[in-house]
């Protein structure tokens, strides 16, 4: 089983150093300690294990080191920044693993950008050696990129010319959408295996600056200090007190894991391999929200919303990697809906507190992981469910919502302040807005009025797919699940990804909805992964043999 939990004391490939307002993440990949046997992690290349550590570090910087304002990402290897995803790992991996590995890597880079925009932690890529492929994609996820000018180091995206695949962790999208590199120059760069050295890279907008090796470290230190002063002024307005705050410790989740069950404190996953389904049950809070922000800080990682959504993230990642044949997730909740609403309203009322802000941001990231998971999602609303506020978003993330219409013991859906915009999808819309694209005024009215709806009211408001009564409930839900699981998983993945993100696009949604889809397709094409494909033959004397038909 894959574990997504780690700690800086156990990092094999990264070193986290914190010095006041500036932190340093040093990449020093141990080539002899891959995530699984069969390949060597040469030249600071990375695999899932390397990226799990990076994801953990980004998360801990937000919660355990809130006073950090600038994070410098660099290499402990003086001649190579990062060679990108390990080619032998990709070439020897199954198709599902490759796709889910890229998805996790994308989510890690998006978390870096999320921290920059919302958490007052800006990232500088100090590229002190060559950055190729995913190495440059890591750099381009940062706010600023500085390349050493030593006549040898370069940045490159060589996937197309060398491997017959794409820069699949956002490189193409960030080139033109984020850095706004001219299209023709981006085209040349993405087909130029050797990449661009300092002068050309700066002229084309691929980096923000360069320094000779003798001055590089001091120049980066000076820029980090200056940027930290700029961020301090911004934080003073948005998140007062953050720069002097003491963080909380993210304790281990330590779920009980078997072949058919994942059991956390608040989240339980029951897996049915034969039916190819799983039930995710999220328990609401047992208590009312804290009386004050100080009480929330004292609760730390044990605070319900923080612990529950960390568990949900972990469960989603495990389901993707270790349970690839599970095709449908039934999302369920249990608990007191009024307590869920009270917790959401507490978080909304104290959003200027740095810890409250981080909890809401983490919940939003966990829900976006659910949005882009390549499994069918059905929400089941029954008596005892607590689909309110934060947990209502889990239902709204689903492809369908089934709600039991039982008058003697009614179930409810309820909105709170957070449903109005604090938990956006990857394309920037709320799930209410995305649900009611034809009726934006209806979405706005629901967000403003925040009603509590029984089954009949929820059906009339368009909040559920169906609301069968007790007589029809079991059969209708069972048939819907069985029919869904009988359909082509490939067709369902494409259908769901297309339907979940109606409306405008953002950089994030282009990465998940467009770039990932193309990479998914390319990963099964013989031009990349056939016996004579470019990815398979990388490093071999033979040249790849392509099917030259454009499709």
Short mmCIF file of N, CA and C in Angstrom, two decimals, residues 137-300:
data_model
loop_
_atom_site.label_atom_id
_atom_site.label_comp_id
_atom_site.label_asym_id
_atom_site.label_seq_id
_atom_site.Cartn_x
_atom_site.Cartn_y
_atom_site.Cartn_z
N UNK A 137 9.52 22.43 -14.81
CA UNK A 137 8.12 22.57 -14.41
C UNK A 137 7.99 22.88 -12.92
N UNK A 138 8.87 22.33 -12.10
CA UNK A 138 8.90 22.70 -10.69
C UNK A 138 9.27 24.18 -10.55
N UNK A 139 10.27 24.61 -11.30
CA UNK A 139 10.69 26.01 -11.23
C UNK A 139 9.58 26.95 -11.68
N UNK A 140 8.88 26.59 -12.75
CA UNK A 140 7.87 27.48 -13.31
C UNK A 140 6.63 27.57 -12.42
N UNK A 141 6.49 26.62 -11.47
CA UNK A 141 5.41 26.73 -10.48
C UNK A 141 5.72 27.79 -9.44
N UNK A 142 6.98 28.19 -9.33
CA UNK A 142 7.38 29.22 -8.36
C UNK A 142 7.05 30.61 -8.91
N UNK A 143 7.08 31.59 -8.03
CA UNK A 143 6.77 32.97 -8.44
C UNK A 143 7.87 33.58 -9.29
N UNK A 144 9.11 33.28 -8.94
CA UNK A 144 10.25 33.85 -9.65
C UNK A 144 11.29 32.76 -9.91
N UNK A 145 11.97 32.87 -11.04
CA UNK A 145 12.98 31.89 -11.43
C UNK A 145 14.28 32.63 -11.74
N UNK A 146 15.38 32.19 -11.09
CA UNK A 146 16.70 32.75 -11.37
C UNK A 146 17.64 31.60 -11.72
N UNK A 147 18.30 31.74 -12.87
CA UNK A 147 19.17 30.69 -13.40
C UNK A 147 20.62 31.11 -13.28
N UNK A 148 21.46 30.17 -12.88
CA UNK A 148 22.89 30.46 -12.83
C UNK A 148 23.42 30.61 -14.25
N UNK A 149 24.22 31.65 -14.46
CA UNK A 149 24.80 31.91 -15.78
C UNK A 149 26.25 31.45 -15.74
N UNK A 150 26.45 30.17 -16.10
CA UNK A 150 27.79 29.59 -16.04
C UNK A 150 28.23 29.04 -17.39
N UNK A 151 27.48 29.37 -18.44
CA UNK A 151 27.83 28.89 -19.77
C UNK A 151 27.42 27.46 -20.04
N UNK A 152 26.84 26.80 -19.04
CA UNK A 152 26.47 25.40 -19.22
C UNK A 152 25.03 25.12 -18.81
N UNK A 153 24.59 25.70 -17.69
CA UNK A 153 23.26 25.40 -17.16
C UNK A 153 22.17 25.97 -18.06
N UNK A 154 21.07 25.22 -18.18
CA UNK A 154 19.98 25.62 -19.06
C UNK A 154 18.66 25.17 -18.46
N UNK A 155 17.59 25.72 -19.00
CA UNK A 155 16.24 25.23 -18.70
C UNK A 155 15.69 24.62 -19.98
N UNK A 156 14.93 23.53 -19.84
CA UNK A 156 14.42 22.88 -21.04
C UNK A 156 13.17 22.08 -20.73
N UNK A 157 12.37 21.86 -21.77
CA UNK A 157 11.23 20.94 -21.73
C UNK A 157 11.44 19.96 -22.89
N UNK A 158 12.24 18.91 -22.68
CA UNK A 158 12.63 18.04 -23.79
C UNK A 158 11.71 16.85 -24.03
N UNK A 159 10.53 16.84 -23.38
CA UNK A 159 9.68 15.65 -23.48
C UNK A 159 9.25 15.35 -24.91
N UNK A 160 8.84 16.36 -25.66
CA UNK A 160 8.37 16.12 -27.02
C UNK A 160 9.49 15.60 -27.92
N UNK A 161 10.66 16.25 -28.01
CA UNK A 161 11.68 15.75 -28.92
C UNK A 161 12.37 14.46 -28.47
N UNK A 162 12.47 14.24 -27.16
CA UNK A 162 13.23 13.08 -26.70
C UNK A 162 12.38 11.88 -26.31
N UNK A 163 11.17 12.13 -25.80
CA UNK A 163 10.40 11.04 -25.20
C UNK A 163 9.07 10.77 -25.90
N UNK A 164 8.67 11.67 -26.77
CA UNK A 164 7.39 11.48 -27.45
C UNK A 164 6.19 11.66 -26.55
N UNK A 165 6.37 12.35 -25.42
CA UNK A 165 5.25 12.66 -24.52
C UNK A 165 5.25 14.17 -24.28
N UNK A 166 4.44 14.61 -23.32
CA UNK A 166 4.31 16.04 -23.03
C UNK A 166 4.96 16.40 -21.70
N UNK A 167 5.31 17.68 -21.54
CA UNK A 167 5.62 18.18 -20.19
C UNK A 167 4.33 18.15 -19.38
N UNK A 168 4.06 17.03 -18.74
CA UNK A 168 2.71 16.74 -18.24
C UNK A 168 2.35 17.31 -16.90
N UNK A 169 3.25 18.04 -16.26
CA UNK A 169 2.89 18.66 -14.97
C UNK A 169 2.79 20.17 -15.11
N UNK A 170 2.14 20.58 -16.18
CA UNK A 170 1.77 21.99 -16.31
C UNK A 170 2.70 22.85 -17.11
N UNK A 171 3.80 22.28 -17.61
CA UNK A 171 4.81 23.11 -18.26
C UNK A 171 4.30 23.90 -19.44
N UNK A 172 3.60 23.26 -20.35
CA UNK A 172 3.11 23.96 -21.54
C UNK A 172 2.11 25.04 -21.17
N UNK A 173 1.21 24.71 -20.25
CA UNK A 173 0.18 25.67 -19.86
C UNK A 173 0.79 26.87 -19.15
N UNK A 174 1.74 26.60 -18.26
CA UNK A 174 2.34 27.72 -17.51
C UNK A 174 3.22 28.59 -18.41
N UNK A 175 3.80 28.00 -19.45
CA UNK A 175 4.60 28.82 -20.37
C UNK A 175 3.78 29.96 -20.94
N UNK A 176 2.59 29.65 -21.45
CA UNK A 176 1.82 30.66 -22.17
C UNK A 176 0.79 31.36 -21.28
N UNK A 177 0.25 30.67 -20.30
CA UNK A 177 -0.78 31.29 -19.45
C UNK A 177 -0.20 32.05 -18.28
N UNK A 178 0.83 31.49 -17.66
CA UNK A 178 1.41 32.11 -16.46
C UNK A 178 2.54 33.07 -16.83
N UNK A 179 3.52 32.57 -17.57
CA UNK A 179 4.65 33.42 -17.91
C UNK A 179 4.41 34.21 -19.19
N UNK A 180 3.33 33.85 -19.91
CA UNK A 180 2.93 34.59 -21.11
C UNK A 180 4.05 34.67 -22.15
N UNK A 181 4.76 33.54 -22.29
CA UNK A 181 5.78 33.43 -23.33
C UNK A 181 5.08 33.43 -24.68
N UNK A 182 5.65 34.14 -25.62
CA UNK A 182 5.07 34.23 -26.95
C UNK A 182 4.90 32.84 -27.54
N UNK A 183 3.80 32.61 -28.22
CA UNK A 183 3.45 31.27 -28.69
C UNK A 183 4.52 30.64 -29.57
N UNK A 184 5.09 31.41 -30.52
CA UNK A 184 6.08 30.82 -31.41
C UNK A 184 7.36 30.48 -30.67
N UNK A 185 7.72 31.33 -29.69
CA UNK A 185 8.91 31.04 -28.90
C UNK A 185 8.69 29.83 -28.00
N UNK A 186 7.48 29.72 -27.45
CA UNK A 186 7.15 28.55 -26.65
C UNK A 186 7.21 27.28 -27.49
N UNK A 187 6.80 27.39 -28.75
CA UNK A 187 6.85 26.26 -29.68
C UNK A 187 8.29 25.82 -29.92
N UNK A 188 9.15 26.78 -30.20
CA UNK A 188 10.56 26.46 -30.42
C UNK A 188 11.17 25.85 -29.17
N UNK A 189 10.93 26.49 -28.03
CA UNK A 189 11.50 26.03 -26.76
C UNK A 189 11.07 24.59 -26.45
N UNK A 190 9.80 24.28 -26.68
CA UNK A 190 9.27 22.96 -26.33
C UNK A 190 9.71 21.86 -27.28
N UNK A 191 10.37 22.22 -28.38
CA UNK A 191 10.89 21.21 -29.32
C UNK A 191 12.41 21.27 -29.41
N UNK A 192 13.01 22.04 -28.51
CA UNK A 192 14.46 22.22 -28.49
C UNK A 192 15.02 21.38 -27.35
N UNK A 193 15.56 20.22 -27.64
CA UNK A 193 15.96 19.27 -26.60
C UNK A 193 16.98 19.89 -25.64
N UNK A 194 17.90 20.71 -26.16
CA UNK A 194 18.95 21.25 -25.30
C UNK A 194 18.48 22.44 -24.47
N UNK A 195 17.30 22.99 -24.78
CA UNK A 195 16.76 24.07 -23.99
C UNK A 195 17.42 25.41 -24.25
N UNK A 196 17.37 26.27 -23.25
CA UNK A 196 17.89 27.63 -23.39
C UNK A 196 18.76 27.98 -22.19
N UNK A 197 19.94 28.53 -22.46
CA UNK A 197 20.81 29.00 -21.39
C UNK A 197 20.40 30.39 -20.96
N UNK A 198 21.13 30.96 -20.03
CA UNK A 198 20.67 32.13 -19.29
C UNK A 198 20.23 33.30 -20.17
N UNK A 199 21.07 33.71 -21.12
CA UNK A 199 20.74 34.90 -21.90
C UNK A 199 19.46 34.71 -22.70
N UNK A 200 19.39 33.60 -23.45
CA UNK A 200 18.20 33.36 -24.26
C UNK A 200 16.98 33.13 -23.37
N UNK A 201 17.16 32.40 -22.27
CA UNK A 201 16.05 32.11 -21.36
C UNK A 201 15.44 33.39 -20.82
N UNK A 202 16.29 34.37 -20.51
CA UNK A 202 15.77 35.63 -19.99
C UNK A 202 15.11 36.45 -21.11
N UNK A 203 15.70 36.45 -22.29
CA UNK A 203 15.11 37.19 -23.42
C UNK A 203 13.72 36.65 -23.77
N UNK A 204 13.55 35.35 -23.68
CA UNK A 204 12.27 34.73 -24.04
C UNK A 204 11.25 34.73 -22.91
N UNK A 205 11.65 35.16 -21.73
CA UNK A 205 10.72 35.20 -20.59
C UNK A 205 10.60 33.88 -19.85
N UNK A 206 11.56 32.98 -20.07
CA UNK A 206 11.52 31.68 -19.41
C UNK A 206 11.99 31.76 -17.96
N UNK A 207 12.78 32.78 -17.65
CA UNK A 207 13.27 33.02 -16.29
C UNK A 207 13.13 34.51 -16.00
N UNK A 208 13.34 34.87 -14.73
CA UNK A 208 13.23 36.29 -14.34
C UNK A 208 14.58 36.98 -14.24
N UNK A 209 15.64 36.21 -14.23
CA UNK A 209 16.96 36.81 -14.14
C UNK A 209 18.02 35.74 -14.03
N UNK A 210 19.28 36.18 -14.10
CA UNK A 210 20.40 35.24 -13.99
C UNK A 210 21.57 35.93 -13.30
N UNK A 211 22.41 35.12 -12.70
CA UNK A 211 23.60 35.64 -12.00
C UNK A 211 24.75 34.67 -12.24
N UNK A 212 25.98 35.19 -12.33
CA UNK A 212 27.12 34.28 -12.45
C UNK A 212 27.25 33.41 -11.20
N UNK A 213 27.90 32.29 -11.34
CA UNK A 213 27.96 31.33 -10.23
C UNK A 213 28.62 31.94 -9.00
N UNK A 214 29.61 32.77 -9.18
CA UNK A 214 30.32 33.35 -8.03
C UNK A 214 29.43 34.28 -7.21
N UNK A 215 28.40 34.81 -7.84
CA UNK A 215 27.52 35.76 -7.14
C UNK A 215 26.12 35.20 -6.89
N UNK A 216 25.89 33.96 -7.33
CA UNK A 216 24.53 33.42 -7.35
C UNK A 216 23.92 33.33 -5.96
N UNK A 217 24.60 32.69 -5.03
CA UNK A 217 24.03 32.46 -3.70
C UNK A 217 23.68 33.78 -3.01
N UNK A 218 24.58 34.76 -3.08
CA UNK A 218 24.32 36.04 -2.42
C UNK A 218 23.18 36.79 -3.10
N UNK A 219 23.13 36.72 -4.42
CA UNK A 219 22.05 37.39 -5.15
C UNK A 219 20.69 36.79 -4.78
N UNK A 220 20.63 35.48 -4.64
CA UNK A 220 19.38 34.83 -4.24
C UNK A 220 19.01 35.23 -2.82
N UNK A 221 19.99 35.26 -1.93
CA UNK A 221 19.72 35.67 -0.54
C UNK A 221 19.20 37.09 -0.48
N UNK A 222 19.79 37.98 -1.27
CA UNK A 222 19.34 39.38 -1.28
C UNK A 222 17.92 39.48 -1.83
N UNK A 223 17.62 38.74 -2.91
CA UNK A 223 16.28 38.81 -3.49
C UNK A 223 15.24 38.21 -2.53
N UNK A 224 15.59 37.13 -1.84
CA UNK A 224 14.67 36.53 -0.88
C UNK A 224 14.37 37.49 0.26
N UNK A 225 15.39 38.19 0.75
CA UNK A 225 15.17 39.15 1.83
C UNK A 225 14.29 40.30 1.38
N UNK A 226 14.52 40.80 0.16
CA UNK A 226 13.70 41.90 -0.35
C UNK A 226 12.26 41.46 -0.55
N UNK A 227 12.08 40.26 -1.09
CA UNK A 227 10.72 39.76 -1.31
C UNK A 227 10.01 39.52 0.02
N UNK A 228 10.74 39.07 1.03
CA UNK A 228 10.14 38.86 2.36
C UNK A 228 9.62 40.17 2.93
N UNK A 229 10.33 41.27 2.69
CA UNK A 229 9.86 42.58 3.17
C UNK A 229 8.59 42.98 2.43
N UNK A 230 8.53 42.71 1.12
CA UNK A 230 7.32 43.03 0.35
C UNK A 230 6.13 42.22 0.85
N UNK A 231 6.34 40.94 1.09
CA UNK A 231 5.25 40.07 1.54
C UNK A 231 4.77 40.48 2.93
N UNK A 232 5.69 40.94 3.78
CA UNK A 232 5.31 41.37 5.13
C UNK A 232 4.28 42.48 5.08
N UNK A 233 4.45 43.40 4.16
CA UNK A 233 3.49 44.50 4.04
C UNK A 233 2.13 43.98 3.59
N UNK A 234 2.12 43.03 2.68
CA UNK A 234 0.85 42.45 2.21
C UNK A 234 0.17 41.65 3.32
N UNK A 235 0.95 40.86 4.05
CA UNK A 235 0.38 40.05 5.12
C UNK A 235 -0.21 40.90 6.23
N UNK A 236 0.40 42.05 6.49
CA UNK A 236 -0.09 42.93 7.56
C UNK A 236 -1.52 43.37 7.29
N UNK A 237 -1.88 43.49 6.03
CA UNK A 237 -3.24 43.89 5.66
C UNK A 237 -4.19 42.71 5.59
N UNK A 238 -3.73 41.59 5.02
CA UNK A 238 -4.62 40.45 4.77
C UNK A 238 -4.72 39.50 5.95
N UNK A 239 -3.59 39.21 6.59
CA UNK A 239 -3.53 38.22 7.67
C UNK A 239 -2.71 38.78 8.83
N UNK A 240 -3.26 39.76 9.54
CA UNK A 240 -2.50 40.41 10.62
C UNK A 240 -2.07 39.40 11.67
N UNK A 241 -0.82 39.54 12.10
CA UNK A 241 -0.27 38.66 13.12
C UNK A 241 0.39 37.41 12.59
N UNK A 242 0.22 37.11 11.30
CA UNK A 242 0.76 35.87 10.74
C UNK A 242 2.27 35.83 10.80
N UNK A 243 2.92 36.95 10.54
CA UNK A 243 4.37 36.96 10.44
C UNK A 243 5.06 36.71 11.78
N UNK A 244 4.31 36.82 12.88
CA UNK A 244 4.88 36.55 14.20
C UNK A 244 4.24 35.32 14.84
N UNK A 245 3.43 34.60 14.06
CA UNK A 245 2.65 33.51 14.64
C UNK A 245 3.50 32.26 14.85
N UNK A 246 3.08 31.47 15.84
CA UNK A 246 3.67 30.17 16.09
C UNK A 246 2.79 29.12 15.43
N UNK A 247 3.40 28.24 14.70
CA UNK A 247 2.62 27.25 13.97
C UNK A 247 2.09 26.14 14.85
N UNK A 248 1.34 25.25 14.22
CA UNK A 248 0.85 24.05 14.89
C UNK A 248 1.56 22.84 14.30
N UNK A 249 1.56 21.75 15.01
CA UNK A 249 2.20 20.53 14.52
C UNK A 249 1.18 19.65 13.81
N UNK A 250 1.48 19.27 12.58
CA UNK A 250 0.62 18.36 11.84
C UNK A 250 0.94 16.93 12.27
N UNK A 251 0.12 16.39 13.15
CA UNK A 251 0.35 15.05 13.66
C UNK A 251 -0.01 14.01 12.60
N UNK A 252 0.50 12.79 12.78
CA UNK A 252 0.28 11.72 11.81
C UNK A 252 -1.18 11.30 11.81
N UNK A 253 -1.70 10.98 10.64
CA UNK A 253 -3.07 10.48 10.51
C UNK A 253 -3.15 9.00 10.89
N UNK A 254 -2.16 8.24 10.48
CA UNK A 254 -2.02 6.83 10.84
C UNK A 254 -3.31 6.04 10.68
N UNK A 255 -3.86 5.95 9.48
CA UNK A 255 -5.08 5.17 9.30
C UNK A 255 -4.83 3.67 9.45
N UNK A 256 -5.89 2.95 9.78
CA UNK A 256 -5.84 1.50 9.74
C UNK A 256 -6.18 1.08 8.32
N UNK A 257 -5.29 0.34 7.68
CA UNK A 257 -5.42 0.05 6.26
C UNK A 257 -5.43 -1.46 6.03
N UNK A 258 -6.45 -1.95 5.32
CA UNK A 258 -6.49 -3.32 4.85
C UNK A 258 -6.83 -3.30 3.36
N UNK A 259 -6.97 -4.47 2.77
CA UNK A 259 -7.31 -4.55 1.34
C UNK A 259 -8.71 -4.04 1.05
N UNK A 260 -9.57 -3.97 2.08
CA UNK A 260 -10.96 -3.58 1.85
C UNK A 260 -11.42 -2.43 2.73
N UNK A 261 -10.50 -1.81 3.46
CA UNK A 261 -10.96 -0.76 4.38
C UNK A 261 -9.83 0.22 4.72
N UNK A 262 -10.17 1.51 4.71
CA UNK A 262 -9.30 2.57 5.22
C UNK A 262 -10.06 3.23 6.35
N UNK A 263 -9.48 3.24 7.53
CA UNK A 263 -10.20 3.76 8.69
C UNK A 263 -9.39 4.85 9.38
N UNK A 264 -9.92 6.07 9.32
CA UNK A 264 -9.32 7.23 9.98
C UNK A 264 -10.22 7.62 11.16
N UNK A 265 -9.90 8.75 11.78
CA UNK A 265 -10.73 9.21 12.90
C UNK A 265 -12.10 9.67 12.43
N UNK A 266 -12.15 10.42 11.33
CA UNK A 266 -13.41 10.99 10.84
C UNK A 266 -13.86 10.43 9.49
N UNK A 267 -12.97 9.79 8.77
CA UNK A 267 -13.27 9.27 7.44
C UNK A 267 -13.07 7.77 7.42
N UNK A 268 -14.05 7.07 6.84
CA UNK A 268 -13.94 5.63 6.67
C UNK A 268 -14.21 5.29 5.21
N UNK A 269 -13.39 4.41 4.65
CA UNK A 269 -13.57 3.97 3.27
C UNK A 269 -13.78 2.46 3.29
N UNK A 270 -14.95 2.01 2.84
CA UNK A 270 -15.25 0.59 2.72
C UNK A 270 -15.21 0.20 1.25
N UNK A 271 -14.35 -0.75 0.90
CA UNK A 271 -14.07 -1.07 -0.50
C UNK A 271 -14.69 -2.42 -0.85
N UNK A 272 -15.40 -2.46 -1.96
CA UNK A 272 -16.00 -3.69 -2.47
C UNK A 272 -15.33 -4.02 -3.80
N UNK A 273 -14.25 -4.82 -3.79
CA UNK A 273 -13.51 -5.08 -5.03
C UNK A 273 -14.36 -5.76 -6.09
N UNK A 274 -15.28 -6.65 -5.68
CA UNK A 274 -16.10 -7.37 -6.65
C UNK A 274 -17.03 -6.43 -7.40
N UNK A 275 -17.66 -5.52 -6.67
CA UNK A 275 -18.57 -4.55 -7.31
C UNK A 275 -17.82 -3.38 -7.92
N UNK A 276 -16.52 -3.26 -7.61
CA UNK A 276 -15.67 -2.15 -8.05
C UNK A 276 -16.21 -0.81 -7.57
N UNK A 277 -16.67 -0.78 -6.30
CA UNK A 277 -17.17 0.44 -5.68
C UNK A 277 -16.52 0.62 -4.32
N UNK A 278 -16.61 1.83 -3.82
CA UNK A 278 -16.16 2.12 -2.45
C UNK A 278 -17.09 3.15 -1.84
N UNK A 279 -17.33 3.03 -0.55
CA UNK A 279 -18.12 4.01 0.20
C UNK A 279 -17.17 4.84 1.06
N UNK A 280 -17.20 6.15 0.84
CA UNK A 280 -16.44 7.08 1.69
C UNK A 280 -17.44 7.74 2.63
N UNK A 281 -17.29 7.51 3.91
CA UNK A 281 -18.18 8.12 4.90
C UNK A 281 -17.39 9.13 5.72
N UNK A 282 -17.86 10.36 5.70
CA UNK A 282 -17.21 11.44 6.45
C UNK A 282 -18.08 11.77 7.66
N UNK A 283 -17.50 11.67 8.84
CA UNK A 283 -18.24 11.97 10.07
C UNK A 283 -18.14 13.46 10.39
N UNK A 284 -19.27 14.06 10.69
CA UNK A 284 -19.28 15.46 11.10
C UNK A 284 -18.71 15.63 12.49
N UNK A 285 -18.59 16.86 12.95
CA UNK A 285 -18.02 17.12 14.28
C UNK A 285 -18.95 16.65 15.39
N UNK A 286 -18.36 16.15 16.46
CA UNK A 286 -19.15 15.71 17.61
C UNK A 286 -19.53 16.89 18.50
N UNK A 287 -18.74 17.96 18.45
CA UNK A 287 -18.95 19.11 19.34
C UNK A 287 -19.27 20.36 18.54
N UNK A 288 -19.72 21.37 19.24
CA UNK A 288 -19.89 22.68 18.65
C UNK A 288 -18.52 23.25 18.31
N UNK A 289 -18.45 24.31 17.50
CA UNK A 289 -17.15 24.88 17.16
C UNK A 289 -16.47 25.48 18.38
N UNK A 290 -15.17 25.75 18.28
CA UNK A 290 -14.47 26.36 19.41
C UNK A 290 -15.12 27.68 19.81
N UNK A 291 -14.97 28.02 21.06
CA UNK A 291 -15.55 29.27 21.56
C UNK A 291 -14.78 30.49 21.04
N UNK A 292 -13.51 30.28 20.67
CA UNK A 292 -12.68 31.39 20.22
C UNK A 292 -11.60 30.87 19.28
N UNK A 293 -10.94 31.79 18.59
CA UNK A 293 -9.82 31.42 17.74
C UNK A 293 -8.69 30.83 18.58
N UNK A 294 -8.50 31.36 19.78
CA UNK A 294 -7.46 30.82 20.66
C UNK A 294 -7.71 29.35 20.96
N UNK A 295 -8.99 28.98 21.17
CA UNK A 295 -9.31 27.57 21.40
C UNK A 295 -9.01 26.72 20.18
N UNK A 296 -9.26 27.26 18.99
CA UNK A 296 -8.94 26.54 17.77
C UNK A 296 -7.44 26.29 17.68
N UNK A 297 -6.65 27.29 18.01
CA UNK A 297 -5.19 27.13 17.98
C UNK A 297 -4.75 26.08 18.99
N UNK A 298 -5.38 26.05 20.14
CA UNK A 298 -5.02 25.04 21.13
C UNK A 298 -5.38 23.63 20.64
N UNK A 299 -6.48 23.52 19.90
CA UNK A 299 -6.84 22.22 19.34
C UNK A 299 -5.86 21.79 18.25
N UNK A 300 -5.31 22.76 17.52
CA UNK A 300 -4.30 22.49 16.52
C UNK A 300 -4.76 21.48 15.48
#
